[in-house]
Coordinates of C-alpha atoms in Angstrom, one line a residue:
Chain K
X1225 CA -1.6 106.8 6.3
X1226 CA -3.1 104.5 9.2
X1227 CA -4.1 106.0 12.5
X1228 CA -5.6 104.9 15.4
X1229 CA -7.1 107.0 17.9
X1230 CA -7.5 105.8 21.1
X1231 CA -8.7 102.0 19.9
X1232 CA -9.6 99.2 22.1
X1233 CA -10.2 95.9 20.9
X1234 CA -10.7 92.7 22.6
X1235 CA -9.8 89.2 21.3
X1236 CA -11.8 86.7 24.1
X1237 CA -10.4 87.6 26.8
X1238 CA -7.4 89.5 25.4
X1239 CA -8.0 93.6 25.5
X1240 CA -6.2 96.6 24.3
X1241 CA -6.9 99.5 25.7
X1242 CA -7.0 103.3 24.2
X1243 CA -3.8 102.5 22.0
X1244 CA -3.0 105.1 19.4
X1245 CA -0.7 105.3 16.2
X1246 CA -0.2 107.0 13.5
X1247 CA 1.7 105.7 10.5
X1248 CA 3.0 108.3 8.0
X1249 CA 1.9 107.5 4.2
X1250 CA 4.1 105.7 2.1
X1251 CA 6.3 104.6 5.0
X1252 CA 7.1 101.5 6.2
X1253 CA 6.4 101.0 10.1
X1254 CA 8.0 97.7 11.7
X1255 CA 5.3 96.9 14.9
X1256 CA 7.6 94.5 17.3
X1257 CA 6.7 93.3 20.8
X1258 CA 6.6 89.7 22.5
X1259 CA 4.4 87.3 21.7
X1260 CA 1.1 87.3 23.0
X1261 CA 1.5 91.4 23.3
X1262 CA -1.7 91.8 20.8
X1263 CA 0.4 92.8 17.0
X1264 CA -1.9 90.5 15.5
X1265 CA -5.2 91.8 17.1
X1266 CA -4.2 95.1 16.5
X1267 CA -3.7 94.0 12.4
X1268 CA -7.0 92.6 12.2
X1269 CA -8.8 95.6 14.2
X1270 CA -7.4 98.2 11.3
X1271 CA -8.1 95.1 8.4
X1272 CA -11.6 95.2 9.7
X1273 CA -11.4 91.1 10.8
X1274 CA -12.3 92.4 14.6
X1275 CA -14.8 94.7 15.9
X1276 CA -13.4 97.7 17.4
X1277 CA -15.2 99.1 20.8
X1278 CA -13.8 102.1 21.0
X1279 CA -12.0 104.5 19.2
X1280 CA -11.7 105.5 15.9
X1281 CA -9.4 104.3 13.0
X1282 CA -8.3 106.6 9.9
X1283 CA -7.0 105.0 6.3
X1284 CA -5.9 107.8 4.3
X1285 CA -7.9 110.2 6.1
X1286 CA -11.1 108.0 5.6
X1287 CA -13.0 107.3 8.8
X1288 CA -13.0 103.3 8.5
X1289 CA -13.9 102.3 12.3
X1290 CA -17.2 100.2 10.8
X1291 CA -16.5 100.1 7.4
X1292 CA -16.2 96.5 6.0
X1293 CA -13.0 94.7 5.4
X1294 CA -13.5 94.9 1.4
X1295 CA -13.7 98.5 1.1
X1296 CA -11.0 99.5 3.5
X1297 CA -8.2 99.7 0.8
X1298 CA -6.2 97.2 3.0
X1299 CA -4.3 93.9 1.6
X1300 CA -3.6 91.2 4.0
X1301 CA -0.3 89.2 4.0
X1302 CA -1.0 86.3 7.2
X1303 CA 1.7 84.9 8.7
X1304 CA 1.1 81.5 6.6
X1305 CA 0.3 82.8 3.4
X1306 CA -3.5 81.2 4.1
X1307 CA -3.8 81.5 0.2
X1308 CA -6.9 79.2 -1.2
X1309 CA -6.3 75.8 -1.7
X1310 CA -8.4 75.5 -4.9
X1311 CA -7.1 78.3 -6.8
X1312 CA -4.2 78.6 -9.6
X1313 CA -2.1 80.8 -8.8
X1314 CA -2.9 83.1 -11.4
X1315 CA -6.6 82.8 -9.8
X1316 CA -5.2 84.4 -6.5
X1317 CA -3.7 86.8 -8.4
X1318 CA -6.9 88.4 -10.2
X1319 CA -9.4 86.7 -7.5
X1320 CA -9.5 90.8 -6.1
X1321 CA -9.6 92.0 -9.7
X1322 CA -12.8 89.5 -10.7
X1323 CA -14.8 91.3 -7.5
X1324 CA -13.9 94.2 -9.6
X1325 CA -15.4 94.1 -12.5
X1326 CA -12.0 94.4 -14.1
X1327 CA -11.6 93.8 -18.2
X1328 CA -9.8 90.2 -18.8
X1329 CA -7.0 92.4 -20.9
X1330 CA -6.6 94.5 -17.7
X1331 CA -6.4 91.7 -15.4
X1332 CA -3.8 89.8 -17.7
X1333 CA -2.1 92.8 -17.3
X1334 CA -1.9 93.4 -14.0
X1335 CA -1.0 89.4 -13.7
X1336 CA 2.1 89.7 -15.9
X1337 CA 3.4 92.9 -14.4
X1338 CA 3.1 91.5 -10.6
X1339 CA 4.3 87.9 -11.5
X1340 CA 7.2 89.3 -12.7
X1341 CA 8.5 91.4 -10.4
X1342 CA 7.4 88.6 -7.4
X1343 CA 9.4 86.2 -9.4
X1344 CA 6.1 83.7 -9.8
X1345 CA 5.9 83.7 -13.4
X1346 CA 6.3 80.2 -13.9
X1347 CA 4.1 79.4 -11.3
X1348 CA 1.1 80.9 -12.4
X1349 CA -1.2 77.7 -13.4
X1350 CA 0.1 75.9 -10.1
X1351 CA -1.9 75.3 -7.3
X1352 CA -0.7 76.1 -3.5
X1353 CA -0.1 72.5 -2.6
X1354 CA 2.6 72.6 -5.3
X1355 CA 4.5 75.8 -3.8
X1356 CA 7.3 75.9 -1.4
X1357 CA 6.8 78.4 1.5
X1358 CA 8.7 81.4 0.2
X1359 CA 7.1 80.8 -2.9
X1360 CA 3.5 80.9 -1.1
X1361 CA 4.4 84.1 0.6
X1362 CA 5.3 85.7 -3.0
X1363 CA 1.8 84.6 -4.4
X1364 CA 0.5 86.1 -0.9
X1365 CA 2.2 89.1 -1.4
X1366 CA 1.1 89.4 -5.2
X1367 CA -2.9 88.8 -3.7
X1368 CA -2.8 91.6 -1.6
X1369 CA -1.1 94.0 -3.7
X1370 CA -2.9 92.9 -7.0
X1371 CA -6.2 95.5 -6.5
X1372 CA -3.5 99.1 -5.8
X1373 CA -4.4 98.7 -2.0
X1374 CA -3.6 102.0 0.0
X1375 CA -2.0 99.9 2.7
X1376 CA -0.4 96.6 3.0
X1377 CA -0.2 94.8 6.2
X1378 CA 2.1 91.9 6.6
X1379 CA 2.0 89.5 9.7
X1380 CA 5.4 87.9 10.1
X1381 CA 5.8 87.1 6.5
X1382 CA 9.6 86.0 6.7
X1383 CA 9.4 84.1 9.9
X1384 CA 8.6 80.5 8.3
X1385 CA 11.4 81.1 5.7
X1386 CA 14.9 79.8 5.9
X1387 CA 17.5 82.6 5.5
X1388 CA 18.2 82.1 1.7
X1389 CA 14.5 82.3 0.9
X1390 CA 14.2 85.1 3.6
X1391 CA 16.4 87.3 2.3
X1392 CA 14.8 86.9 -1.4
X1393 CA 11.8 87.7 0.1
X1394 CA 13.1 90.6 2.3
X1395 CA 14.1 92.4 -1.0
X1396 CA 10.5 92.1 -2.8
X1397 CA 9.4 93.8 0.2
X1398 CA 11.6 96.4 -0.5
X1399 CA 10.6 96.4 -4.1
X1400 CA 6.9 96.8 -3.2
X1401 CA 7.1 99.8 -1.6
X1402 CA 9.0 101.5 -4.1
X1403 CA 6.9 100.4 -7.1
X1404 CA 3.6 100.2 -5.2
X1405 CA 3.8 103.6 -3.1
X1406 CA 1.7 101.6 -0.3
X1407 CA 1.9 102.4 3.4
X1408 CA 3.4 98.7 5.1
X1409 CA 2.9 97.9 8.7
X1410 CA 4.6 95.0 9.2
X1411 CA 4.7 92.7 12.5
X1412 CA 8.2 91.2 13.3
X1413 CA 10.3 89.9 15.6
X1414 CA 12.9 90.3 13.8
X1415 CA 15.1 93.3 14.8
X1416 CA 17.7 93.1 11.9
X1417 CA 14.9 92.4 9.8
X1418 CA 13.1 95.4 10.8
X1419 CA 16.3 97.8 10.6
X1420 CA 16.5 96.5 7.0
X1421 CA 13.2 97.4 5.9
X1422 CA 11.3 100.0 7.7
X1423 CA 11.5 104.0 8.6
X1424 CA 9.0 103.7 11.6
X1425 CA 10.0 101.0 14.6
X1426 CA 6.9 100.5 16.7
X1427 CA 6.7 98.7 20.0
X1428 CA 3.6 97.2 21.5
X1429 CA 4.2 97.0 25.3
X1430 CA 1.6 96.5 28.1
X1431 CA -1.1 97.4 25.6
X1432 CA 0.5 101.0 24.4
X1433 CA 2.3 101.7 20.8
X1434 CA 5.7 103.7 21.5
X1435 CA 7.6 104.9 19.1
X1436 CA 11.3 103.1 19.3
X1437 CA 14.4 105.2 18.1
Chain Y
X1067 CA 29.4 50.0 33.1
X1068 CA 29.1 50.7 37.0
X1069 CA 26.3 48.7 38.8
X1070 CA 23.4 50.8 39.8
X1071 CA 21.0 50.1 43.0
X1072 CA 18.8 47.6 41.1
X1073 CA 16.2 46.8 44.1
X1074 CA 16.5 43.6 42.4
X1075 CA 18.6 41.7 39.8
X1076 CA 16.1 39.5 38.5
X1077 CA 16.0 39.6 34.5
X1078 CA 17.5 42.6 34.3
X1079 CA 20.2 42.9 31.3
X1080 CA 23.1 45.1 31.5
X1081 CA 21.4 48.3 31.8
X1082 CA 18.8 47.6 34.1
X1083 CA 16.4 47.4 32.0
X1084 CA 14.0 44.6 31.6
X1085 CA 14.1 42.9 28.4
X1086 CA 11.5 43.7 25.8
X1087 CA 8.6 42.3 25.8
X1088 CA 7.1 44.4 22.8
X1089 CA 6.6 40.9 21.1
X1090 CA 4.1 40.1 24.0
X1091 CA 2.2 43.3 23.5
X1092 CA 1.9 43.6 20.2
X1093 CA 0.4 40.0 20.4
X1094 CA -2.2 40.8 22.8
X1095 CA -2.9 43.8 20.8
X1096 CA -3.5 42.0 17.8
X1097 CA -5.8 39.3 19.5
X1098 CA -7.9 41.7 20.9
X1099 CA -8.6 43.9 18.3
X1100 CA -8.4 40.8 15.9
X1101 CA -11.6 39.1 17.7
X1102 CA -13.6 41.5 16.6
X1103 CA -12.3 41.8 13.1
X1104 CA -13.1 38.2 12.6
X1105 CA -16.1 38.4 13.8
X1106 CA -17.4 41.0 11.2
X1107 CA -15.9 39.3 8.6
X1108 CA -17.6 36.0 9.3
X1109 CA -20.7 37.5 9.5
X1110 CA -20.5 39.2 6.1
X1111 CA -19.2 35.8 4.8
X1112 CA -22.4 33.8 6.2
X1113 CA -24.8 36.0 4.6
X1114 CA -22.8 35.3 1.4
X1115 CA -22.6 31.4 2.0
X1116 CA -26.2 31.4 2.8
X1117 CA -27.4 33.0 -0.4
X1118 CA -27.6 31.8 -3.6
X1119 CA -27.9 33.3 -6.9
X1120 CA -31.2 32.1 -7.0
X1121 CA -32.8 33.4 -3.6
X1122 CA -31.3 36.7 -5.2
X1123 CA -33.0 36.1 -8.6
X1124 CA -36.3 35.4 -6.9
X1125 CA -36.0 37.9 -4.4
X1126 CA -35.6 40.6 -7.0
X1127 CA -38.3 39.1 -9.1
X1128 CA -41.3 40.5 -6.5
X1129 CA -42.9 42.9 -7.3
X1130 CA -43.3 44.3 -3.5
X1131 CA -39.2 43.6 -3.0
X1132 CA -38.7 45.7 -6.3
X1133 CA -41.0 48.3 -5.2
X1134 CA -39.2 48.2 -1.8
X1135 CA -35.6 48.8 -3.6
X1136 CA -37.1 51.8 -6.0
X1137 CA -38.7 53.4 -2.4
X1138 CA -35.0 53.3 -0.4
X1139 CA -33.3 54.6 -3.3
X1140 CA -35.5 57.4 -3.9
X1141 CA -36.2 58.2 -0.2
X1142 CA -31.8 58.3 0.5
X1143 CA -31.4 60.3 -2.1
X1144 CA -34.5 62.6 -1.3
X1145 CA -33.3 62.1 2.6
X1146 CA -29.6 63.0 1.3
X1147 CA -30.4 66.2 -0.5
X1148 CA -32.4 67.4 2.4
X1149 CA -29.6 66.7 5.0
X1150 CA -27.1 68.9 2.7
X1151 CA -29.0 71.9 2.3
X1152 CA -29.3 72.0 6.4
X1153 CA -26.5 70.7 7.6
X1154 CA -24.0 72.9 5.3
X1155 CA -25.8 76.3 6.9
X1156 CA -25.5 74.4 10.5
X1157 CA -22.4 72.9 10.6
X1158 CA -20.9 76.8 9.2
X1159 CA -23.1 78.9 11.8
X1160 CA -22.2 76.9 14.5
X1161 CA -18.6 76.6 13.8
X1162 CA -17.6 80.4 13.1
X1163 CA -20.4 82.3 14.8
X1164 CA -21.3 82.5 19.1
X1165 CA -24.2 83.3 20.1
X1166 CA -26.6 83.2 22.6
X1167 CA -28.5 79.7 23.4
X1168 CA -25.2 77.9 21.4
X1169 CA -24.1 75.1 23.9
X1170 CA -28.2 74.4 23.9
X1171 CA -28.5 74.3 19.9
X1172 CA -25.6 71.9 19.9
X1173 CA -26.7 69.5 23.0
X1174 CA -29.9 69.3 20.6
X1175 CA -28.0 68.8 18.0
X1176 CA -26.8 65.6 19.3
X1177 CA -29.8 64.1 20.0
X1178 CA -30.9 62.1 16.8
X1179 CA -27.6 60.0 17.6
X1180 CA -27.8 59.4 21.2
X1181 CA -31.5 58.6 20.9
X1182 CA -33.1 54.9 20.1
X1183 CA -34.1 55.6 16.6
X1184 CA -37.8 54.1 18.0
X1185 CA -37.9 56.8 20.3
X1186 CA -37.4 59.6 17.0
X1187 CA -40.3 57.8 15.1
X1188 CA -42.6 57.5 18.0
X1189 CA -42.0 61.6 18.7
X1190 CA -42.7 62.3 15.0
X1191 CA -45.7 60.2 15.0
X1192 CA -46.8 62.0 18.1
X1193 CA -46.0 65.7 17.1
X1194 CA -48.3 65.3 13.6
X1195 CA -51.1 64.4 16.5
X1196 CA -51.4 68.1 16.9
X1197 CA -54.0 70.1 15.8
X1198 CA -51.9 72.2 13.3
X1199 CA -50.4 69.2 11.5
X1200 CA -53.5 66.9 11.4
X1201 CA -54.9 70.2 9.5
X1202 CA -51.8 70.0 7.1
X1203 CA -52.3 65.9 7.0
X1204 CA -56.3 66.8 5.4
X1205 CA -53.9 68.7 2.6
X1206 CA -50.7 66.8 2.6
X1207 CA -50.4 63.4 4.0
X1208 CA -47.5 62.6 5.6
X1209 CA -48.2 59.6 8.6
X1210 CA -47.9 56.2 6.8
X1211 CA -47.3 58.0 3.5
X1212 CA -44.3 58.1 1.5
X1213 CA -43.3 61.2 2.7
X1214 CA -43.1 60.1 6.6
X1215 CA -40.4 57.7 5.1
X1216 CA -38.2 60.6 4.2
X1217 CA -38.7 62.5 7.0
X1218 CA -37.9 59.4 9.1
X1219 CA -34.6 59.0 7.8
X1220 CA -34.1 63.0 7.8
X1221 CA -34.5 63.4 11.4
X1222 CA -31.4 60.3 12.0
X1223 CA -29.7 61.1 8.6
X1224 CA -29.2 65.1 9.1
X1225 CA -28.2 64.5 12.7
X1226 CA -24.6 62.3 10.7
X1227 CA -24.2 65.0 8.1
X1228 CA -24.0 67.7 10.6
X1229 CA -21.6 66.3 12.7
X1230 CA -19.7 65.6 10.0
X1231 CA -20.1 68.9 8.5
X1232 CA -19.5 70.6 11.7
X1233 CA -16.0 68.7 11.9
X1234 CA -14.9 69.7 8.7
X1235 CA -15.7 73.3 9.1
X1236 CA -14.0 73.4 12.5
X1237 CA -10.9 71.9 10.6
X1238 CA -10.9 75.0 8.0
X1239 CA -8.5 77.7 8.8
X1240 CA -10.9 80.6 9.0
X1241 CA -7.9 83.0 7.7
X1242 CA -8.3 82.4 3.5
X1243 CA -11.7 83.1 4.3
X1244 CA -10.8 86.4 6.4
X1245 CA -8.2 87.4 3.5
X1246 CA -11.2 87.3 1.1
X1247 CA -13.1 89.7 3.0
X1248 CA -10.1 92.4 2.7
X1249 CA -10.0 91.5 -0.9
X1250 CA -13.5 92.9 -1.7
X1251 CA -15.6 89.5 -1.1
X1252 CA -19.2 89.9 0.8
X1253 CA -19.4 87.4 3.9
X1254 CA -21.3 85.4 1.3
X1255 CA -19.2 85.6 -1.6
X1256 CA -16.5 84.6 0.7
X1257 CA -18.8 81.4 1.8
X1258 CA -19.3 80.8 -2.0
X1259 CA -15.8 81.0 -3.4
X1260 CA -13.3 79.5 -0.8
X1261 CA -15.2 78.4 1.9
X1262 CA -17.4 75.4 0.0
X1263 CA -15.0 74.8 -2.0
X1264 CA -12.6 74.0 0.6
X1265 CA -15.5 71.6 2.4
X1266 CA -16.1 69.6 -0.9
X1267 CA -14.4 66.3 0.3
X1268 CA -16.6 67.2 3.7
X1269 CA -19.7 67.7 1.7
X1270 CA -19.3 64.7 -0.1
X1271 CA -18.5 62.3 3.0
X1272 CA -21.3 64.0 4.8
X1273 CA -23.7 62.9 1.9
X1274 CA -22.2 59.4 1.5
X1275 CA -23.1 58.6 5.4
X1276 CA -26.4 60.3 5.3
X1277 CA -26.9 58.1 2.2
X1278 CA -26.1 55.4 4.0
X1279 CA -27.8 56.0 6.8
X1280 CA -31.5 56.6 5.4
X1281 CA -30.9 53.6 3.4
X1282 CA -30.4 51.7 6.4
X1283 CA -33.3 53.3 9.4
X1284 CA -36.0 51.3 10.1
X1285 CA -37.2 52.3 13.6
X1286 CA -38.8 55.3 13.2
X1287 CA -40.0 54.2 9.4
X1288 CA -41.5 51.1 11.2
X1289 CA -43.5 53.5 13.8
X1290 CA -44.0 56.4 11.7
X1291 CA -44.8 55.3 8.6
X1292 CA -46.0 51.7 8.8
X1293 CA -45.1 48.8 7.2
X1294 CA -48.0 48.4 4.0
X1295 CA -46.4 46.1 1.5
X1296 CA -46.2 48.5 -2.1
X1297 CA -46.5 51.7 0.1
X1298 CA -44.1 52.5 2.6
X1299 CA -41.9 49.0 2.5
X1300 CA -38.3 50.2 2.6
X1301 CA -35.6 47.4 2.0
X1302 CA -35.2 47.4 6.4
X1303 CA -39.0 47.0 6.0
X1304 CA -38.5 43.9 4.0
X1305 CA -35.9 42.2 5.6
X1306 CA -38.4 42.8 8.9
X1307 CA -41.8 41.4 6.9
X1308 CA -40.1 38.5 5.2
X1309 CA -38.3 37.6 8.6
X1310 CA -41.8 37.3 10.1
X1311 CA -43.3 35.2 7.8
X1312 CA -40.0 32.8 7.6
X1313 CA -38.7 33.8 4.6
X1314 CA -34.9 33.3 5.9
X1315 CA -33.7 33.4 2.3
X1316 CA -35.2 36.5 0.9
X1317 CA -34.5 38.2 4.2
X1318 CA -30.9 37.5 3.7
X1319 CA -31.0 38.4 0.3
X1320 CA -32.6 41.7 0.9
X1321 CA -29.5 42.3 3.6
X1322 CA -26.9 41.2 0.8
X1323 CA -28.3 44.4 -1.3
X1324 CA -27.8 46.7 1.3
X1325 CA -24.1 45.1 2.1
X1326 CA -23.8 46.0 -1.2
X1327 CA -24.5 49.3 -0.7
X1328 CA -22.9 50.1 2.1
X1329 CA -20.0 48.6 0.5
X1330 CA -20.0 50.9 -2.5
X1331 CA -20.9 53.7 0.1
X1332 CA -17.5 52.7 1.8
X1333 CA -15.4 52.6 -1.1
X1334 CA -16.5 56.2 -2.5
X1335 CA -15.2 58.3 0.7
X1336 CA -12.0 55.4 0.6
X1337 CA -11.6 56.8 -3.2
X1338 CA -12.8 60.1 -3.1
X1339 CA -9.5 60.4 -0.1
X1340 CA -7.2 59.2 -2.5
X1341 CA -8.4 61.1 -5.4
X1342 CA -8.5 64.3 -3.6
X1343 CA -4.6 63.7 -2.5
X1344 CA -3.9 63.2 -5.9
X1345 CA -4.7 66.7 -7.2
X1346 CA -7.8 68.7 -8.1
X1347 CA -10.6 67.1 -8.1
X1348 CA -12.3 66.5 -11.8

């Protein structure tokens, strides 16, 4: 569950103001609105990227408003993948593991069960220069889910895809939350795109979260 | 085609246009820039003409010119090292974090490159003047010592490897590095694991120029540390001291090394590009 309770952030000289959410657990919420409305600022307030000045923000019932990024349960899909340019693929993929303290035989594990489900199986001693884009979103996707995060937050991961690619990835996404159990809040643009996957439609207008029908 | 209101015929083709004259342009282009071209490469050529194996031979055969060679190489490197371990920390701070007195820090910053290297030396010589440093002096001496060499080229070198530092830094998408934060890294883990590694070609051009550029200063080592034969005679020094007593050939001999160098210097970032495009780096 993710809520936000009267949260204003400011991003230079961007604000929002006392905006407030609350996304179910296990559910899939779709946050639209124009560009420049604040989806991304919002993101990064509940990841923990940018301060909060006030308000409060709740992960699973855990009071996170100060906590550090790393310990907030959250994994981070950005809108280009912004994976690490010197790390194999299979690197990304236990990079959260490592910080961990997790067993190699655990963490080969937890490699082969996400790389083959994300279709990235062949990939795995690749580096990112060598990946196409839907194939840097899948090794994005496997980064963020690889430590059991609580939440997953994904910011516009389709919209650099072409539609073949798109709809591959569209149905991983799908696949994630029913193997994963993770809540998703997902910015899009997209309002086919958001019909397909989500159970919550959110819409940030004028710096307020309404719920859409 | 239908005729449209020209104001004048003239040379004008069927579309109105003037013919190209890109020929023209290009020519100019080339003539200008060309000039200076030439120029650098003749000059590299009559240091070359002018020597001969033998003022090389001979030049490398004294004892001061061989102490001179073992000092620069020793006092870059020193100089280099130095550079690195400040201008990594300054070139991230002042690239991902604002804070108060920033625009000041980096006016300041830019100094050491705007400033007549003379002017650097004469302001180092002048701050170990004070009480508190002439005590340290008693202990530690730096003013025409060896270490007044390295700082020398420190205060110019560091001044290269920050900007360039800063500028690749400022190129680095901050969000792998943000990503690694949710993932469990530390803001210094973070630094550690994707940020360096990501500003290794940066790193490694930074040190090249600083390299470079302690191996070439001579104002400030001329005002700050002297110019005793076997003590603080950098190759700069020697081109300077052999210059003054009319010793054309070893002077130009002495520059040939260091075209040499910078040579080399110039040909490790060139290759160190290519390599890095090619893959991982070994």
């Amino acid at each position: 569950m993710i809520e936000l309770d009267q949260v204003t952030v400011r991003a230079g000289s961007f604000e929002l103001r006392d905006v407030s959410m609350r996304i179910p657990a296990g559910s899939h919420a779709a946050l639209m609105g124009r560009t420049g409305s604040g989806k991304t600022t919002l993101m990064e307030a509940i990841c923990g990227l940018r301060p909060v000045t006030a308000g409060r923000v709740w992960i699973d019932g855990r009071d996170v408003t100060t906590a550090v990024p790393g310990t907030r349960g959250v994994g981070l899909v950005p809108q280009d993948a912004a994976l690490f340019g010197h790390l194999t693929v299979r690197e990304h993929l236990t990079f959260a593991l490592e910080l961990r303290g997790w067993t190699a035989e655990a963490m080969a594990a937890r490699v082969e069960a996400l790389s083959g489900w994300l279709g990235i199986g062949g990939l795995l001693d690749r580096l990112p220069a060598g990946l196409s884009g839907g194939e840097a979103q899948r090794v994005a996707l496997g980064r963020a889910l690889s430590f059991h995060p609580r939440v997953l937050c994904l910011d516009e991961p389709l919209s650099a895809l072409d539609d073949d690619t798109r709809e591959g990835v569209c149905g991983l996404l799908e696949e994630t939350r029913r193997r994963e159990g993770v809540t998703v809040l997902h910015i899009t643009h997209n309002r086919s795109e958001a019909a397909r996957l989500a159970d919550v439609m959110l819409r940030l207008r004028d710096g307020r979260v309404e719920l859409e029908a | 085609m239908k005729e449209g209101p020209a104001r004048e015929a003239g040379d004008r083709d069927a579309t109105g246009l003037r013919p190209s004259r890109d020929a023209g342009f290009l020519a100019a282009l080339a003539v200008l820039g060309g000039t200076y071209v030439a120029l650098l490469a003749a000059t590299m050529a009559a240091d070359v003409l002018y020597t001969t194996p033998g003022h090389l031979w001979r030049a490398l055969q004294s004892p001061e010119i061989r102490h001179a060679v073992r000092l620069s190489l020793l006092s870059s490197t020193l100089t280099t090292l130095l550079s690195l371990w400040v201008a990594v920390p300054i070139g991230y701070l002042m690239t991902r974090y604002r804070f108060r007195g920033h625009g000041v820090v980096d006016a300041l910053l830019d100094i050491p490159i705007v400033l007549p290297p003379l002017v650097i030396g004469l302001s180092l010589l002048i701050l170990f003047q004070l009480a508190p440093l002439r005590a340290l002096e008693r202990v530690f001496p730096v003013t025409y010592a060896v270490p007044s060499v390295v700082l020398a080229q420190f205060m110019v070198a560091c001044a290269f490897a920050v900007r360039t530092l800063r500028a690749t830094f400022e190129s680095i998408d901050p969000r792998p590095e943000q990503v690694a934060w949710t993932l469990g890294c530390s803001r210094s883990e973070a630094f550690w694991r994707v940020v360096l590694p990501s500003a290794r070609r940066g790193i490694l051009t930074a040190a090249t120029l600083a390299w470079a550029r302690a191996l070439g200063e001579f104002g400030p080592i001329l005002v700050f540390s002297g110019a005793t034969r076997m003590r603080t005679e950098v190759l700069p020094t020697t081109v300077f001291l052999e210059l003054s007593v009319g010793n054309l050939e070893a002077a130009v001999a002495v520059s040939l090394l260091m075209v040499g160098a910078a040579v080399a210097v110039l040909w490790m970032i060139r290759a160190r590009g290519n390599a890095s495009v090619l893959g991982r780096a070994a």
